[in-house]
XYZ file of C-alpha atoms in Angstrom:
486
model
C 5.658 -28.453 -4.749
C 2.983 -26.347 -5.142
C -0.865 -26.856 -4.751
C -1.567 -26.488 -8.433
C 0.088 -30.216 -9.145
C 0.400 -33.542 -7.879
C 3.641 -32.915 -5.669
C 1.447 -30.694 -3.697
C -1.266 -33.761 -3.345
C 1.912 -35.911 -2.105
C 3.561 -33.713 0.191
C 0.537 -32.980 1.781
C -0.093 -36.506 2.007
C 3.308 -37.019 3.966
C 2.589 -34.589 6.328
C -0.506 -35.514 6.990
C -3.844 -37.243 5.895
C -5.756 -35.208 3.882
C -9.632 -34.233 4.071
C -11.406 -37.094 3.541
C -14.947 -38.143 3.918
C -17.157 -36.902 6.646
C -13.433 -36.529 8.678
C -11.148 -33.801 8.878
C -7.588 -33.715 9.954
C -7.000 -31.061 12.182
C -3.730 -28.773 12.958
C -2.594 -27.149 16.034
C -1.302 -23.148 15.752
C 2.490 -24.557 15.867
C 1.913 -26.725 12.958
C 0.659 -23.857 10.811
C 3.933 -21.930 11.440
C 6.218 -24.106 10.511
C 4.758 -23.684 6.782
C 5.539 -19.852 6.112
C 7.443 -19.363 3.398
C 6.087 -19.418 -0.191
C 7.059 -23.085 -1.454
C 5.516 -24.319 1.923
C 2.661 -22.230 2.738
C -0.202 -22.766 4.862
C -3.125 -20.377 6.185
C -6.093 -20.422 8.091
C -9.340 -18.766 6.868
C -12.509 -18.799 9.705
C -10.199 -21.858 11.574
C -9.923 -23.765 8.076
C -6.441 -24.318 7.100
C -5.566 -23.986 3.552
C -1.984 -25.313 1.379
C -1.568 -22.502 -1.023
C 1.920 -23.616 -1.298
C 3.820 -22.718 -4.417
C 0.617 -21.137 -5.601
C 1.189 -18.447 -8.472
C -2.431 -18.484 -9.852
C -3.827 -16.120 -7.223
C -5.136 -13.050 -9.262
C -3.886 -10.618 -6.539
C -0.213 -12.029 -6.618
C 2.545 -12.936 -4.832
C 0.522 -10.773 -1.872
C -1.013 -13.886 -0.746
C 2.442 -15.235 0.938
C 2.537 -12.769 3.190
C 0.203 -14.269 5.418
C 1.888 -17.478 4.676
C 1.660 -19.587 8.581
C -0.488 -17.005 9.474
C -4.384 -16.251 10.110
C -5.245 -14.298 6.756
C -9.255 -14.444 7.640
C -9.478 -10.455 7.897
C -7.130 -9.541 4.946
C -9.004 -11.809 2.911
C -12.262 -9.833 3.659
C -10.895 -6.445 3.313
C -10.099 -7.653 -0.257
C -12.156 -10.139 -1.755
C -15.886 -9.743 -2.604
C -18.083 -12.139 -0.763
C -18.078 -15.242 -1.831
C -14.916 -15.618 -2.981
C -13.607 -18.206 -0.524
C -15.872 -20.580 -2.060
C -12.882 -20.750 -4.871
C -10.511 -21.979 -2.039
C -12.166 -25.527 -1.400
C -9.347 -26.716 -3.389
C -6.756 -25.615 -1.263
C -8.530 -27.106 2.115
C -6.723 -29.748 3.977
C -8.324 -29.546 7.367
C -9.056 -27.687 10.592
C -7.498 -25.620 13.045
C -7.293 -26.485 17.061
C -8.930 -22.832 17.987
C -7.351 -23.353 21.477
C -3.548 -24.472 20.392
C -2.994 -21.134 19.822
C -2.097 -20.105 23.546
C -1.510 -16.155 22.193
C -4.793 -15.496 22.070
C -6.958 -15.155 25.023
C -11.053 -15.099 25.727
C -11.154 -11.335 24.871
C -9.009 -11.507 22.228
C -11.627 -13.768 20.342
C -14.702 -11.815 21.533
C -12.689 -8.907 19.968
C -11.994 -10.067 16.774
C -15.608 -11.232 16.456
C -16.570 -7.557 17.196
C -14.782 -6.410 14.644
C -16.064 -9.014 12.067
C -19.968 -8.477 12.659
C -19.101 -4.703 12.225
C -18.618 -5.469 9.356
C -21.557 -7.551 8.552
C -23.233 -4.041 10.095
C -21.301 -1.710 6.955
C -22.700 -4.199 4.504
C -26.272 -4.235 5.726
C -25.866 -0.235 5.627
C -24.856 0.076 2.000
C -21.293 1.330 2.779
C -19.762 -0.923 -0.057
C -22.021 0.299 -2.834
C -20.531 3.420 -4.459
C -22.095 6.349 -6.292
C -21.318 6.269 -9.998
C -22.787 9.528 -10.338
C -20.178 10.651 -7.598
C -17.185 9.446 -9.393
C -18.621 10.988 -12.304
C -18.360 14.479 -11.046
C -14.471 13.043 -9.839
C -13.486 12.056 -13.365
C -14.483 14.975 -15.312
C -13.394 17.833 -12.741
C -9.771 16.069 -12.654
C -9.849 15.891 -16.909
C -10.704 19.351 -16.548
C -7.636 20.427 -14.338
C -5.132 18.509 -17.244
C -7.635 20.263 -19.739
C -6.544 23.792 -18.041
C -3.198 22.748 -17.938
C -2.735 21.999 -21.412
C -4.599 25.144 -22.306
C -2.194 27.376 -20.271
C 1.262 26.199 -22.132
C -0.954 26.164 -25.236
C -2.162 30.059 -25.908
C 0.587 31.805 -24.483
C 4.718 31.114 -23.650
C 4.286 33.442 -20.900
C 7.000 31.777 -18.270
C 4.330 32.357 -15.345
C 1.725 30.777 -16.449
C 3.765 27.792 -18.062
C 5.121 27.022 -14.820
C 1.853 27.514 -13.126
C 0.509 25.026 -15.572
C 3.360 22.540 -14.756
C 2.393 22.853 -11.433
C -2.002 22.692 -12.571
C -0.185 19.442 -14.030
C 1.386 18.045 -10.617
C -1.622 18.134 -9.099
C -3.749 16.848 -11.827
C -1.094 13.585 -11.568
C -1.708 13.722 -8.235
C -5.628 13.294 -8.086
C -5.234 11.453 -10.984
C -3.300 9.027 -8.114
C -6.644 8.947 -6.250
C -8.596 7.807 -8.711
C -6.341 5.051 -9.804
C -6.502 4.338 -6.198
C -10.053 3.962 -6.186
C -10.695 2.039 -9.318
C -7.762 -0.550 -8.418
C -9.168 -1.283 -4.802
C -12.421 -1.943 -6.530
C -14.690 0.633 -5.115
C -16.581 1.861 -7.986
C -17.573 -1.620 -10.145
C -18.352 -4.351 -9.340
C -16.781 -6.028 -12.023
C -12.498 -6.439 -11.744
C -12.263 -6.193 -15.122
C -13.610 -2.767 -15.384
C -12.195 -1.274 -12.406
C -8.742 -2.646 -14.131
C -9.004 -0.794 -17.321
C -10.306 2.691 -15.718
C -6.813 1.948 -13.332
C -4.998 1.703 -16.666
C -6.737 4.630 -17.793
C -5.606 6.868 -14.832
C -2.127 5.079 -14.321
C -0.594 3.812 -17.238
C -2.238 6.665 -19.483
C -2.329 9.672 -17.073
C 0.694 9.459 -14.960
C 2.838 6.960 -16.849
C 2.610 4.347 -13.504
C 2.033 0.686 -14.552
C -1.549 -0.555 -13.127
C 0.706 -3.857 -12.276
C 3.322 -2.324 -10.696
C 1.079 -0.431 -8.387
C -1.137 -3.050 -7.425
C 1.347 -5.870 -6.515
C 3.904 -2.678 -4.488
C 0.625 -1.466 -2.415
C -1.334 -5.030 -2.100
C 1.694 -6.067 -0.441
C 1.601 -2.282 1.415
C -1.947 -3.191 2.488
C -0.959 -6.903 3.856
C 1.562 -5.928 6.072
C 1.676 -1.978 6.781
C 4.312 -0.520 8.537
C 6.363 -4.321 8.957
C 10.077 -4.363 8.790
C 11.311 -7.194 6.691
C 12.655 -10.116 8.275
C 16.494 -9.294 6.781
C 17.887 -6.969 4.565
C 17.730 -9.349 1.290
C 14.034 -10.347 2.087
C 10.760 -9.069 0.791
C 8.097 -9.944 3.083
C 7.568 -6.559 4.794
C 5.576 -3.180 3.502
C 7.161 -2.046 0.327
C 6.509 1.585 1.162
C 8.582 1.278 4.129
C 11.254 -0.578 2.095
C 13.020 2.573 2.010
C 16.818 1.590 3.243
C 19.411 2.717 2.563
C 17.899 6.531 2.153
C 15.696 6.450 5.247
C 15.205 4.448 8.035
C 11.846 4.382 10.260
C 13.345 2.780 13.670
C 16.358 1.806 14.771
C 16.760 -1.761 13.637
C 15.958 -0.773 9.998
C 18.353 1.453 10.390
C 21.149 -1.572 11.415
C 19.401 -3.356 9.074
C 22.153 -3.527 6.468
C 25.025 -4.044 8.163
C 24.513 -8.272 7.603
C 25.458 -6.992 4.067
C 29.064 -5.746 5.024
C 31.839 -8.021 5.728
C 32.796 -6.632 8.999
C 29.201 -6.273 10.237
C 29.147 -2.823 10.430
C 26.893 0.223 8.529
C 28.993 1.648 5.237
C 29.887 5.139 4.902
C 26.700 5.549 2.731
C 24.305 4.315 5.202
C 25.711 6.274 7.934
C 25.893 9.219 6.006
C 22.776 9.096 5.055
C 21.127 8.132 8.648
C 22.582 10.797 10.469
C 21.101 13.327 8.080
C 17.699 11.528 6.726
C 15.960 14.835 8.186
C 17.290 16.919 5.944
C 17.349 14.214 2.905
C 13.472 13.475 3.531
C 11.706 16.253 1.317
C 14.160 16.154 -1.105
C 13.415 12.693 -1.959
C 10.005 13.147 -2.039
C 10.362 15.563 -5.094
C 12.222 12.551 -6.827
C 9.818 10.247 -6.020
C 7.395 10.581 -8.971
C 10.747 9.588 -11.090
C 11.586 6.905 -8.889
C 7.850 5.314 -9.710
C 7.852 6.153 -13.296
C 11.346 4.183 -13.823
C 9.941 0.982 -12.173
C 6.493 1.602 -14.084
C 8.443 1.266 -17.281
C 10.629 -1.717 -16.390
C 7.663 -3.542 -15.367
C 6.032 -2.615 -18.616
C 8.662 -3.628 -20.814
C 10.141 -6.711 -19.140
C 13.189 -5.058 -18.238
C 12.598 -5.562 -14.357
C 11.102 -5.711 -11.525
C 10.620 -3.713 -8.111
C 11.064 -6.073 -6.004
C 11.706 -10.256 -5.366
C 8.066 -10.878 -4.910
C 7.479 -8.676 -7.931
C 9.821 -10.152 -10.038
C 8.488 -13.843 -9.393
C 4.927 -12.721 -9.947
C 5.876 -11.538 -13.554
C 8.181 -14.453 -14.355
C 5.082 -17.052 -13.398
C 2.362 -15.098 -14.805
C 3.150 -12.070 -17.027
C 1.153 -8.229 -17.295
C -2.210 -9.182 -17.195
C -3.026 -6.679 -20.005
C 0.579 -6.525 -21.557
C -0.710 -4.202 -24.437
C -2.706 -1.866 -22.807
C 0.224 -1.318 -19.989
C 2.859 -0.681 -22.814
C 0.584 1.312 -25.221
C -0.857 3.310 -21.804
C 2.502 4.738 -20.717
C 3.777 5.484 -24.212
C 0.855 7.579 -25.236
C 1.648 9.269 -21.746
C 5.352 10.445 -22.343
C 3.984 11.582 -25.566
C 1.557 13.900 -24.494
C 3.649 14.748 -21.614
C 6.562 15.569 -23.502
C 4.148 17.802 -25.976
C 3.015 19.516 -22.976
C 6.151 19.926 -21.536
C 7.603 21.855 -24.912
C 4.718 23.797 -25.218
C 3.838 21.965 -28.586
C 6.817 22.594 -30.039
C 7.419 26.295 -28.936
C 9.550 26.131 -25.827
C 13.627 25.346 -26.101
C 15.603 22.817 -24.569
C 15.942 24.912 -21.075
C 12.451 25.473 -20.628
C 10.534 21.878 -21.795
C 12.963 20.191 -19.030
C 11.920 23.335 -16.698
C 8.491 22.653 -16.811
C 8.729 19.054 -17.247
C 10.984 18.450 -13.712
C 8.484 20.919 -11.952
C 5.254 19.171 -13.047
C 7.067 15.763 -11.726
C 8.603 17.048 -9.095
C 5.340 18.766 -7.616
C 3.522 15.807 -8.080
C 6.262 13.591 -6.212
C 5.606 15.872 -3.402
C 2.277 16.214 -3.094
C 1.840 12.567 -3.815
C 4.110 11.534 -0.962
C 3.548 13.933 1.855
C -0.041 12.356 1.757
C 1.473 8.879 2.001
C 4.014 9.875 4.409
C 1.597 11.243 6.502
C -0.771 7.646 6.369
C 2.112 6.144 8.051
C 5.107 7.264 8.724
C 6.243 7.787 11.838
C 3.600 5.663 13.332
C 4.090 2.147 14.946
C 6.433 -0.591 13.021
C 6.178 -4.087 13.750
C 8.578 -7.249 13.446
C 6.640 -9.993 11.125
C 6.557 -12.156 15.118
C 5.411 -9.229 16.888
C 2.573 -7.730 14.505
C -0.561 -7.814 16.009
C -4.591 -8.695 15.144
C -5.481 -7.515 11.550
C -7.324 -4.324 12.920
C -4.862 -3.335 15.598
C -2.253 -3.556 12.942
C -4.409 -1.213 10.634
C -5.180 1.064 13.278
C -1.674 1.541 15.588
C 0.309 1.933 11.776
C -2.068 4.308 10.603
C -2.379 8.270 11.101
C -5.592 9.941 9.585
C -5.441 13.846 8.424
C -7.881 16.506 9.615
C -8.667 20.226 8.967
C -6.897 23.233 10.928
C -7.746 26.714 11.957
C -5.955 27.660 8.548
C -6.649 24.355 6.212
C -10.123 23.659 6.332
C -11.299 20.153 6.394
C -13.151 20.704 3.218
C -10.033 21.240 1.283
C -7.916 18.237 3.331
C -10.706 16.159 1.962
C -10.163 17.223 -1.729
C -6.591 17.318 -1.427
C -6.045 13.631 -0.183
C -8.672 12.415 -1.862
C -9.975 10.228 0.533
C -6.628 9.195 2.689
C -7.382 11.601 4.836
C -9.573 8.944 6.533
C -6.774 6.306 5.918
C -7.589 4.118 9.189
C -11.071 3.609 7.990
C -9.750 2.571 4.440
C -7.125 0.258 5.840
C -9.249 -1.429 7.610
C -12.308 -1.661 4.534
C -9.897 -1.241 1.299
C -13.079 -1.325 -1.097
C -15.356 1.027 0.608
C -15.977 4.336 -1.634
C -14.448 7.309 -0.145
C -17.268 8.811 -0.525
C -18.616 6.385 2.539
C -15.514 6.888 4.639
C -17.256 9.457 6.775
C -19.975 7.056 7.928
C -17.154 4.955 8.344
C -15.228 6.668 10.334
C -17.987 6.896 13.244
C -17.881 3.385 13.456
C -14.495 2.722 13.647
C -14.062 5.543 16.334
C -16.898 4.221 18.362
C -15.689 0.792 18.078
C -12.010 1.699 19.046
C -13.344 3.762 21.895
C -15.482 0.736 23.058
C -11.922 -1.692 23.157
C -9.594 1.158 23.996
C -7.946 0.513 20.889
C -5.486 3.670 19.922
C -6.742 5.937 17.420
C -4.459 8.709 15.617
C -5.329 12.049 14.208
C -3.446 14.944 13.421
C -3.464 18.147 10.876
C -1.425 18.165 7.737
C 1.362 20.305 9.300
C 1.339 18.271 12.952
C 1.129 15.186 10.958
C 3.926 16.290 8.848
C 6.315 17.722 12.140
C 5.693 14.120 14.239
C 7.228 12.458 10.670
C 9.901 14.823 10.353
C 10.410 14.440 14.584
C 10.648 10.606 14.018
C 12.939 10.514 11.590
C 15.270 12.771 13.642
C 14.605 10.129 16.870
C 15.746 7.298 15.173
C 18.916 9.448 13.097
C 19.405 10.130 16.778
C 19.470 6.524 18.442
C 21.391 5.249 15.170
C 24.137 7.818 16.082
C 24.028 6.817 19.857
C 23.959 3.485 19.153
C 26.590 3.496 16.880
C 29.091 5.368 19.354
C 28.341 2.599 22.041
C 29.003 -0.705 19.813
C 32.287 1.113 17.760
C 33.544 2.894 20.114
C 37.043 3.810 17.781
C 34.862 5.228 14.922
């Protein structure tokens, strides 16, 4: 029944009359809820309420349902050029009662309207326009590190500056992550198209991560940061938390699968791993590079998918550039696996040596940025999340210099995620704007006492690894109390 066809048309009929003339039906905040799931979805946009139900054609994906019964007005600013809601008349069926929904009070609005003129403000300013010249300069200092790389496992089999190279390599896949980043949010062109195929470029090409994959894993990241699915067989929370049964980020993840076992409690394997996620944590960071690579491929290929919403994305509409995702990451484990022989010189012992170690360092340095973004920070229940930019804000943990790591070189290093607030909350700003951005945002969460997080890499990195032992912790505690005999 979705929008796309006539059962749409005659459901919504059923339900309701449908927009018609110079009169418009209008919907309190209850009704809107009740239509939250993807084959019945409704959403409001500026108190217009939309039937995207059953809707596959959205370019960004299976994203879109996570604001399904919801208000999706600031999402669909962060990440839509204006004048794209023009292409949602079709979907309009009426209006929204502003006062039926009885959660929201007088400052509440006045709030959210604050946040919306600022920014009005950052467009007036320029701080969407990027500097090609800028991105320039990014682009052919990263070629250069894989350039240096390649040159070091070229001229000499001299094992310590291989495995210096392999680790010249890691990081080149890890700024190579930025950029991807960058083009795929749609920072640097104005045109999709081309901020696609330079994403291809850096993903699929450089680091062997499908430009798919990516985007539909951190769109949904972006939706819904730091939410717990709704059960342990759903899909409508962040993906990046998603990270049962390994590691748990608060105690009811942690519980999370026990509707899974028979008897209702947690398996050897979840409780093993709980109780010692601490220790666990770094280690799977180093594998985490592999762990993205595998899915990269599957997606790729057609031999699977991620994740539900993933895996319904690609059934109803395919790769978008099937080709150029396939030929990308087999050109990369090409040149990778050229590199990681030493053209032909190293044995079997070594290639793997310096292959694991470039893949391995990148996992890490990759994910201890991430990490850092979020975890540890607030988690929310899909019915207890709050506004769009308190969600952004209370989830989100920026990174900032230290007597001994200068902020210069935490700005390289996370290329631009060290301001991660500011580009939650404005996805397609250039990081080269985040700065200026970050003034704003400070003043503005200073003017509605809205908490704001900072910390250095190694703070950031303790409160993580300090969170992770809290909730190990309350899992063991709680797990005494309800099975007593165990």
């Amino acid at each position: 029944m979705g929008k796309g066809g006539e059962s749409v048309m005659a459901r919504s009929s059923a339900s309701s009359k449908k927009v018609m003339g110079k009169k418009s039906t209008r919907y309190t905040w209850d009704e809107v809820k009740r239509h939250s799931i993807p084959e019945d979805a409704w959403m409001v946009y500026h108190n217009k309420v939309y039937d995207v139900s059953n809707w596959h054609g959205h370019p960004g994906g299976a994203v879109i349902f996570t604001h399904a019964g919801d208000d999706m007005t600031d999402i669909f600013a962060a990440f839509h050029a204006r004048g794209s809601e023009f292409a949602m008349k079709k979907f309009l069926i009426g209006e929204l009662i502003p006062e039926s929904n009885e959660s929201k009070t007088e400052e509440q609005f006045a709030f959210e309207a604050g946040y919306r003129d600022l920014r009005e403000k950052m467009i007036k300013m320029g701080l969407f326009e990027s500097s090609k010249p800028f991105y320039f300069y990014k682009c052919a200092s990263n070629m250069a590190l894989w350039g240096l790389a390649m040159a070091l496992v070229y001229v000499t089999d001299n094992n310590w500056i291989n495995y210096l190279a392999a680790w010249i390599m890691g990081l080149f896949f890890q700024q190579c992550g930025w950029l991807a980043h960058d083009f795929l949010h749609h920072q640097v062109f104005d045109a999709r198209k081309y901020g696609d195929l330079t994403g291809i470029y850096w993903g699929n090409l450089m680091q062997g991560y499908s430009m798919q994959w990516w985007k539909n894993k951190h769109n949904g990241h972006h939706s819904v940061p730091n939410l717990h699915n709704s059960s342990a067989s759903a899909q409508d929370g962040d993906p990046d938390i998603d990270t049962m049964p390994l590691l748990a980020w608060s105690l009811k993840q942690a519980q999370s699968f026990r509707e899974l076992q028979e008897d209702g409690k947690d398996s050897s394997f979840v409780s093993f791993m709980i109780k010692w996620q601490v220790f666990f944590y770094f280690p799977i960071l180093l594998l985490a590079r592999i762990s993205w690579m595998n899915e990269s491929f599957k997606t790729a290929y057609g031999l699977g998918a991620a994740s539900a919403n993933a895996a319904l994305e690609l059934k109803r509409k395919g790769l978008q550039y099937p080709r150029l995702e396939k030929t990308g990451i087999a050109i990369h484990h090409l040149w990778m696996a050229a590199f990681s022989c030493g053209f032909g010189k190293f044995g079997i012992a070594k290639s793997l040596g310096i292959y694991f170690t470039a893949t391995c360092s990148c996992g890490l340095l990759l994910a201890l940025v991430f990490g850092l973004g979020h975890n540890g920070m607030a988690t929310y229940d899909a019915v207890s999340r709050p506004d769009f930019w308190k969600l952004q804000v209370t989830t989100t943990r920026n990174i900032i210099g230290s007597t001994f790591i200068p902020q210069a070189f935490v700005n390289w290093f996370c290329g631009g995620l060290q301001l991660q607030v500011e580009h939650h909350l404005f996805p397609m700003v250039p990081r080269h704007h985040l700065p200026k951005v970050h003034e704003l945002v400070v003043s503005f969460c200073k003017e509605w006492d809205v908490s704001y997080h900072e910390a250095s890499l190694w703070e950031g990195t303790k409160e993580v690894v300090s969170h992770l032992a809290k909730v190990s912790d309350e899992f063991i505690v709680e797990m005494i109390e309800e099975f007593p005999a165990m």
